[in-house]
mmCIF file of C-alpha atoms and ligand atoms in Angstrom:
data_model
loop_
_atom_site.group_PDB
_atom_site.id
_atom_site.type_symbol
_atom_site.label_atom_id
_atom_site.label_comp_id
_atom_site.label_asym_id
_atom_site.label_seq_id
_atom_site.Cartn_x
_atom_site.Cartn_y
_atom_site.Cartn_z
ATOM 1 C CA MET A 225 100.691 121.130 126.149
ATOM 2 C CA VAL A 226 98.108 120.055 122.911
ATOM 3 C CA LYS A 227 95.073 121.841 122.305
ATOM 4 C CA VAL A 228 93.153 120.928 119.346
ATOM 5 C CA VAL A 229 90.063 122.586 117.575
ATOM 6 C CA ILE A 230 87.798 121.248 114.971
ATOM 7 C CA LEU A 231 87.060 124.594 113.470
ATOM 8 C CA GLY A 232 84.991 122.714 110.673
ATOM 9 C CA SER A 233 83.930 118.837 110.940
ATOM 10 C CA GLY A 234 81.972 118.662 107.267
ATOM 11 C CA ALA A 235 83.043 117.728 103.724
ATOM 12 C CA ALA A 236 83.053 119.779 100.847
ATOM 13 C CA PRO A 237 79.220 120.496 100.540
ATOM 14 C CA GLY A 238 78.874 121.279 104.132
ATOM 15 C CA VAL A 239 75.787 120.449 106.406
ATOM 16 C CA PRO A 240 73.270 121.219 105.530
ATOM 17 C CA CYS A 241 73.924 121.298 102.151
ATOM 18 C CA LEU A 242 72.059 122.536 99.354
ATOM 19 C CA SER A 243 71.274 119.786 97.530
ATOM 20 C CA GLN A 244 70.295 117.364 100.678
ATOM 21 C CA GLY A 245 69.997 119.438 103.066
ATOM 22 C CA PHE A 246 70.755 117.626 106.453
ATOM 23 C CA GLY A 247 70.175 114.204 104.533
ATOM 24 C CA ALA A 248 70.532 111.364 107.248
ATOM 25 C CA CYS A 249 71.461 114.121 109.998
ATOM 26 C CA ASP A 250 69.262 114.698 112.500
ATOM 27 C CA PRO A 251 68.545 118.615 111.820
ATOM 28 C CA ASN A 252 67.844 119.288 115.870
ATOM 29 C CA ASN A 253 71.173 118.061 117.168
ATOM 30 C CA GLU A 254 73.542 121.601 116.622
ATOM 31 C CA LYS A 255 76.584 118.947 116.360
ATOM 32 C CA ASN A 256 75.472 118.176 112.875
ATOM 33 C CA VAL A 257 75.890 122.068 111.815
ATOM 34 C CA ARG A 258 78.706 121.453 110.185
ATOM 35 C CA MET A 259 81.438 124.113 108.050
ATOM 36 C CA ARG A 260 83.972 123.233 105.969
ATOM 37 C CA ALA A 261 87.528 121.534 106.851
ATOM 38 C CA GLY A 262 89.597 123.275 108.953
ATOM 39 C CA THR A 263 91.550 122.881 112.242
ATOM 40 C CA TYR A 264 93.534 124.976 114.330
ATOM 41 C CA MET A 265 96.586 123.461 117.271
ATOM 42 C CA GLU A 266 98.960 124.457 119.621
ATOM 43 C CA ILE A 267 101.728 121.711 119.856
ATOM 44 C CA SER A 268 105.266 122.723 121.472
ATOM 45 C CA GLY A 269 103.957 126.800 121.399
ATOM 46 C CA VAL A 270 103.458 126.931 117.840
ATOM 47 C CA ARG A 271 100.116 128.088 116.664
ATOM 48 C CA PHE A 272 99.064 126.954 113.369
ATOM 49 C CA LEU A 273 96.079 125.835 110.929
ATOM 50 C CA ILE A 274 95.556 123.158 108.844
ATOM 51 C CA ASP A 275 93.560 124.076 105.526
ATOM 52 C CA THR A 276 91.747 126.926 104.938
ATOM 53 C CA SER A 277 88.454 126.184 104.062
ATOM 54 C CA PRO A 278 85.849 128.852 102.249
ATOM 55 C CA ASP A 279 84.204 129.186 105.836
ATOM 56 C CA LEU A 280 87.612 130.018 107.786
ATOM 57 C CA ARG A 281 86.281 133.772 108.385
ATOM 58 C CA MET A 282 83.551 131.970 110.292
ATOM 59 C CA GLN A 283 85.684 129.400 111.797
ATOM 60 C CA LEU A 284 88.320 132.604 113.209
ATOM 61 C CA LEU A 285 85.511 134.669 114.338
ATOM 62 C CA LYS A 286 83.409 131.821 115.968
ATOM 63 C CA ASN A 287 86.930 130.299 117.710
ATOM 64 C CA ASN A 288 88.470 133.596 118.707
ATOM 65 C CA ILE A 289 91.253 133.098 116.700
ATOM 66 C CA ARG A 290 93.442 136.011 115.661
ATOM 67 C CA ALA A 291 97.081 134.897 115.528
ATOM 68 C CA VAL A 292 98.660 132.094 113.999
ATOM 69 C CA ASP A 293 102.431 130.741 113.559
ATOM 70 C CA ALA A 294 101.987 128.593 110.884
ATOM 71 C CA LEU A 295 99.594 126.990 108.026
ATOM 72 C CA PHE A 296 99.688 123.604 106.526
ATOM 73 C CA TYR A 297 97.843 122.381 103.519
ATOM 74 C CA THR A 298 96.889 118.964 102.776
ATOM 75 C CA HIS A 299 95.492 118.935 99.466
ATOM 76 C CA VAL A 300 94.183 121.466 96.721
ATOM 77 C CA HIS A 301 90.405 120.929 96.639
ATOM 78 C CA ALA A 302 88.477 124.261 97.120
ATOM 79 C CA ASP A 303 86.752 123.028 100.461
ATOM 80 C CA HIS A 304 90.547 122.872 101.941
ATOM 81 C CA LEU A 305 92.474 125.670 100.060
ATOM 82 C CA HIS A 306 89.550 128.152 98.762
ATOM 83 C CA GLY A 307 89.437 130.770 101.988
ATOM 84 C CA ILE A 308 92.945 131.345 102.143
ATOM 85 C CA ASP A 309 92.275 135.089 101.332
ATOM 86 C CA ASP A 310 90.654 135.401 104.548
ATOM 87 C CA LEU A 311 94.096 134.711 106.072
ATOM 88 C CA ARG A 312 94.989 138.643 105.192
ATOM 89 C CA GLU A 313 92.978 140.009 108.285
ATOM 90 C CA LEU A 314 95.536 138.064 110.638
ATOM 91 C CA ASN A 315 98.600 139.511 108.479
ATOM 92 C CA ARG A 316 97.021 142.792 109.025
ATOM 93 C CA ILE A 317 96.696 142.076 112.995
ATOM 94 C CA SER A 318 100.160 140.837 113.362
ATOM 95 C CA GLY A 319 102.161 142.652 110.281
ATOM 96 C CA LYS A 320 103.879 139.707 109.718
ATOM 97 C CA PRO A 321 103.741 137.087 107.062
ATOM 98 C CA ILE A 322 102.876 133.203 108.057
ATOM 99 C CA ASP A 323 104.914 130.239 106.973
ATOM 100 C CA MET A 324 103.108 128.377 104.855
ATOM 101 C CA PHE A 325 103.742 124.659 103.954
ATOM 102 C CA ALA A 326 102.997 122.202 101.342
ATOM 103 C CA SER A 327 104.268 119.291 99.592
ATOM 104 C CA LEU A 328 106.163 120.540 96.343
ATOM 105 C CA GLU A 329 102.866 119.579 94.132
ATOM 106 C CA ASN A 330 100.337 121.045 96.372
ATOM 107 C CA MET A 331 102.437 124.309 96.082
ATOM 108 C CA GLU A 332 102.809 124.533 92.517
ATOM 109 C CA VAL A 333 98.854 124.300 92.598
ATOM 110 C CA ILE A 334 98.642 127.288 95.175
ATOM 111 C CA ARG A 335 101.071 129.312 93.334
ATOM 112 C CA GLN A 336 99.317 128.944 90.484
ATOM 113 C CA ARG A 337 95.230 129.815 91.840
ATOM 114 C CA PHE A 338 96.820 132.465 94.109
ATOM 115 C CA GLY A 339 100.609 133.714 93.370
ATOM 116 C CA TYR A 340 99.477 136.909 94.309
ATOM 117 C CA LEU A 341 99.294 136.065 97.826
ATOM 118 C CA LEU A 342 103.016 134.261 98.057
ATOM 119 C CA ALA A 343 105.413 136.851 99.527
ATOM 120 C CA ASP A 344 109.366 136.297 99.530
ATOM 121 C CA ALA A 345 111.926 137.422 101.636
ATOM 122 C CA GLN A 346 111.997 140.960 99.395
ATOM 123 C CA SER A 347 108.060 141.510 99.677
ATOM 124 C CA VAL A 348 107.170 144.546 101.149
ATOM 125 C CA ILE A 349 104.205 143.312 103.222
ATOM 126 C CA ASN A 350 100.633 145.434 102.526
ATOM 127 C CA PRO A 351 98.183 143.006 104.185
ATOM 128 C CA VAL A 352 95.284 145.374 103.210
ATOM 129 C CA TYR A 353 95.494 144.399 99.389
ATOM 130 C CA ARG A 354 96.547 140.737 99.735
ATOM 131 C CA ALA A 355 97.821 137.746 102.667
ATOM 132 C CA ALA A 356 101.025 137.222 102.837
ATOM 133 C CA LEU A 357 102.196 133.918 103.023
ATOM 134 C CA MET A 358 105.706 132.570 103.264
ATOM 135 C CA PRO A 359 105.568 129.438 101.234
ATOM 136 C CA HIS A 360 107.851 126.347 102.048
ATOM 137 C CA ALA A 361 107.438 123.354 99.865
ATOM 138 C CA PHE A 362 108.707 119.696 100.938
ATOM 139 C CA ASP A 363 108.953 116.392 100.185
ATOM 140 C CA TYR A 364 107.952 113.636 102.102
ATOM 141 C CA HIS A 365 111.455 112.215 102.739
ATOM 142 C CA GLU A 366 112.589 114.105 105.913
ATOM 143 C CA SER A 367 110.870 115.556 108.722
ATOM 144 C CA PHE A 368 111.988 119.433 109.612
ATOM 145 C CA PHE A 369 110.710 121.839 112.654
ATOM 146 C CA VAL A 370 108.811 124.873 113.092
ATOM 147 C CA GLY A 371 110.072 126.455 115.908
ATOM 148 C CA ASP A 372 109.806 123.383 118.489
ATOM 149 C CA LEU A 373 107.272 121.476 116.525
ATOM 150 C CA ASP A 374 108.469 118.494 115.002
ATOM 151 C CA VAL A 375 106.664 117.950 111.746
ATOM 152 C CA MET A 376 106.666 114.739 109.414
ATOM 153 C CA PRO A 377 104.608 115.096 106.473
ATOM 154 C CA ILE A 378 103.273 112.001 104.765
ATOM 155 C CA PRO A 379 101.586 111.019 101.682
ATOM 156 C CA LEU A 380 98.204 109.537 101.602
ATOM 157 C CA ALA A 381 97.110 107.345 98.603
ATOM 158 C CA GLY A 382 93.998 106.796 96.677
ATOM 159 C CA HIS A 383 92.228 110.478 96.543
ATOM 160 C CA ASN A 384 91.800 111.956 93.823
ATOM 161 C CA LEU A 385 94.446 115.052 94.626
ATOM 162 C CA PRO A 386 97.519 114.374 96.129
ATOM 163 C CA SER A 387 97.022 114.722 99.724
ATOM 164 C CA SER A 388 99.232 114.902 102.497
ATOM 165 C CA GLY A 389 98.917 114.020 106.221
ATOM 166 C CA TYR A 390 100.911 114.957 109.033
ATOM 167 C CA VAL A 391 102.885 113.465 111.913
ATOM 168 C CA PHE A 392 103.384 115.805 114.898
ATOM 169 C CA ASN A 393 106.554 115.380 117.432
ATOM 170 C CA LYS A 394 107.351 111.534 116.168
ATOM 171 C CA GLY A 395 103.988 110.771 116.544
ATOM 172 C CA GLU A 396 102.036 112.358 119.586
ATOM 173 C CA VAL A 397 99.278 113.641 117.227
ATOM 174 C CA VAL A 398 98.495 112.460 113.562
ATOM 175 C CA PHE A 399 96.317 114.409 111.011
ATOM 176 C CA ILE A 400 95.304 112.345 107.883
ATOM 177 C CA ALA A 401 93.326 114.121 105.024
ATOM 178 C CA ASP A 402 91.447 112.742 102.690
ATOM 179 C CA PHE A 403 91.945 109.609 101.652
ATOM 180 C CA LYS A 404 91.182 105.833 100.163
ATOM 181 C CA ASP A 405 94.429 104.047 101.838
ATOM 182 C CA ILE A 406 97.433 104.515 103.305
ATOM 183 C CA ASN A 407 100.883 102.734 102.016
ATOM 184 C CA PRO A 408 102.621 99.946 104.444
ATOM 185 C CA THR A 409 105.712 102.262 104.986
ATOM 186 C CA VAL A 410 104.051 105.646 105.778
ATOM 187 C CA LEU A 411 101.842 103.293 108.365
ATOM 188 C CA GLY A 412 105.001 101.997 109.396
ATOM 189 C CA ALA A 413 106.195 105.609 109.993
ATOM 190 C CA VAL A 414 102.719 106.180 112.309
ATOM 191 C CA LYS A 415 102.121 103.404 114.450
ATOM 192 C CA GLN A 416 103.551 105.098 117.695
ATOM 193 C CA ARG A 417 100.431 104.909 119.900
ATOM 194 C CA PRO A 418 99.669 108.765 119.302
ATOM 195 C CA GLU A 419 97.905 110.419 121.741
ATOM 196 C CA LEU A 420 95.544 111.517 119.278
ATOM 197 C CA LEU A 421 94.444 110.810 115.537
ATOM 198 C CA ILE A 422 92.364 112.536 113.370
ATOM 199 C CA MET A 423 90.994 111.234 110.599
ATOM 200 C CA PRO A 424 88.259 111.656 107.542
ATOM 201 C CA LEU A 425 85.048 110.008 107.190
ATOM 202 C CA THR A 426 82.986 111.771 104.116
ATOM 203 C CA THR A 427 80.278 108.890 103.901
ATOM 204 C CA PRO A 428 80.452 105.713 105.737
ATOM 205 C CA GLN A 429 80.189 103.755 103.341
ATOM 206 C CA GLY A 430 82.883 105.173 101.606
ATOM 207 C CA THR A 431 83.731 106.389 97.996
ATOM 208 C CA ARG A 432 86.068 105.985 94.986
ATOM 209 C CA TYR A 433 88.463 108.242 96.402
ATOM 210 C CA HIS A 434 87.476 108.334 100.147
ATOM 211 C CA ALA A 435 87.748 105.510 102.530
ATOM 212 C CA GLY A 436 84.633 104.278 104.303
ATOM 213 C CA PHE A 437 83.729 103.891 108.489
ATOM 214 C CA ASP A 438 85.132 100.251 108.183
ATOM 215 C CA GLU A 439 88.269 100.925 106.294
ATOM 216 C CA LEU A 440 88.929 103.918 109.381
ATOM 217 C CA MET A 441 88.536 101.218 111.757
ATOM 218 C CA LYS A 442 90.788 99.132 110.243
ATOM 219 C CA PHE A 443 93.763 101.788 110.045
ATOM 220 C CA ALA A 444 92.868 102.981 113.218
ATOM 221 C CA THR A 445 93.391 99.535 115.150
ATOM 222 C CA GLU A 446 96.673 99.194 113.273
ATOM 223 C CA ILE A 447 97.554 102.813 114.575
ATOM 224 C CA ASN A 448 96.087 102.449 117.733
ATOM 225 C CA PRO A 449 96.034 106.010 119.101
ATOM 226 C CA LYS A 450 94.780 106.671 122.618
ATOM 227 C CA ARG A 451 92.305 109.140 121.058
ATOM 228 C CA LEU A 452 90.838 109.065 117.683
ATOM 229 C CA ILE A 453 88.603 111.905 116.069
ATOM 230 C CA ILE A 454 86.679 111.124 113.146
ATOM 231 C CA ASN A 455 86.525 114.069 111.222
ATOM 232 C CA HIS A 456 85.177 115.676 107.400
ATOM 233 C CA MET A 457 81.577 113.791 107.611
ATOM 234 C CA ALA A 458 78.558 114.755 104.747
ATOM 235 C CA VAL A 459 75.176 114.774 105.438
ATOM 236 C CA GLU A 460 75.172 110.614 105.341
ATOM 237 C CA CYS A 461 76.864 111.228 108.851
ATOM 238 C CA ASP A 462 74.749 111.657 111.273
ATOM 239 C CA TYR A 463 76.848 112.438 114.619
ATOM 240 C CA GLU A 464 74.860 110.141 116.999
ATOM 241 C CA ASP A 465 74.785 107.367 114.168
ATOM 242 C CA ILE A 466 78.358 107.858 114.320
ATOM 243 C CA MET A 467 78.763 107.653 117.967
ATOM 244 C CA ALA A 468 76.999 104.406 117.963
ATOM 245 C CA ALA A 469 79.070 103.232 115.270
ATOM 246 C CA CYS A 470 82.590 103.887 116.851
ATOM 247 C CA LYS A 471 80.583 102.088 120.490
ATOM 248 C CA LYS A 472 80.127 98.901 118.387
ATOM 249 C CA ALA A 473 83.653 99.343 116.407
ATOM 250 C CA ASN A 474 84.685 98.289 119.996
ATOM 251 C CA LEU A 475 88.410 99.226 119.679
ATOM 252 C CA ALA A 476 90.680 97.941 122.652
ATOM 253 C CA ASP A 477 92.646 100.969 124.078
ATOM 254 C CA THR A 478 91.013 103.772 121.996
ATOM 255 C CA GLU A 479 88.461 106.422 122.731
ATOM 256 C CA ALA A 480 86.812 107.246 119.315
ATOM 257 C CA VAL A 481 84.248 109.603 118.702
ATOM 258 C CA PRO A 482 83.105 111.908 116.200
ATOM 259 C CA ALA A 483 84.126 115.545 115.538
ATOM 260 C CA TYR A 484 81.609 118.383 115.786
ATOM 261 C CA ASP A 485 82.481 121.966 114.867
ATOM 262 C CA GLY A 486 83.896 123.498 118.138
ATOM 263 C CA LEU A 487 84.960 120.124 119.560
ATOM 264 C CA THR A 488 88.316 120.717 121.231
ATOM 265 C CA VAL A 489 90.604 118.688 123.092
ATOM 266 C CA GLU A 490 93.886 119.814 125.518
ATOM 267 C CA PHE A 491 96.496 117.466 127.165
HETATM 268 ZN ZN1 LIG B 208 87.895 117.411 101.600
HETATM 269 ZN ZN1 LIG B 209 89.321 116.332 99.108
#
């Protein structure tokens, strides 16, 4: 069984944002109210988070999440990382550290910024004062298991920081984080007709460091998932507009939808 909950469907400023309010988004549609990046999944009996945004506390409260077995980071932009300290509440409940996975280069930055949160085998866990995260740095050449969950991390290209995506259970679920491009070798490894593909949009036109809607559709066509969820949307992305664009894109065998906070998919 797979369960996926989109905890936060927004880009870095959230929606509404301080400078532009709701921007192009209809303020009367509550699906346009977006917290920053966060995803919860249960696959093969493993409960895990992808990224910890500054909104993590509210995300865990709202979705009644009190335990996770693992945590995967995509990159070290603040909207994906800086809620990390909230994890100590989960440590407090479980009394145990959480296994945390990131690329070698991302782990190095996490260690510099939040070294006080990292545990080692000798650590005395005291979650009253700090979170306890057991670091596992990976390189991109091999898949690994967390419990029964098969994890293959993939490098994404063109973002302004190194960014990782994740292929779970040999392509059953594919998670793409902030990116502009996916190199052909990596793309080859994800083309397995996933049950679910999650990709970030940010703005419909794209930016120097983020793929736009047409680029997403190009990758979605190649990856050919059964379902596509479009995530990580800024104030330029009205929910109904993106829904209409998905219908217009008319992907042959893919049901494509924009995300909203709390969107839950089970199969
Ligand atoms: Zn982001
Ligand atoms: Zn980013």
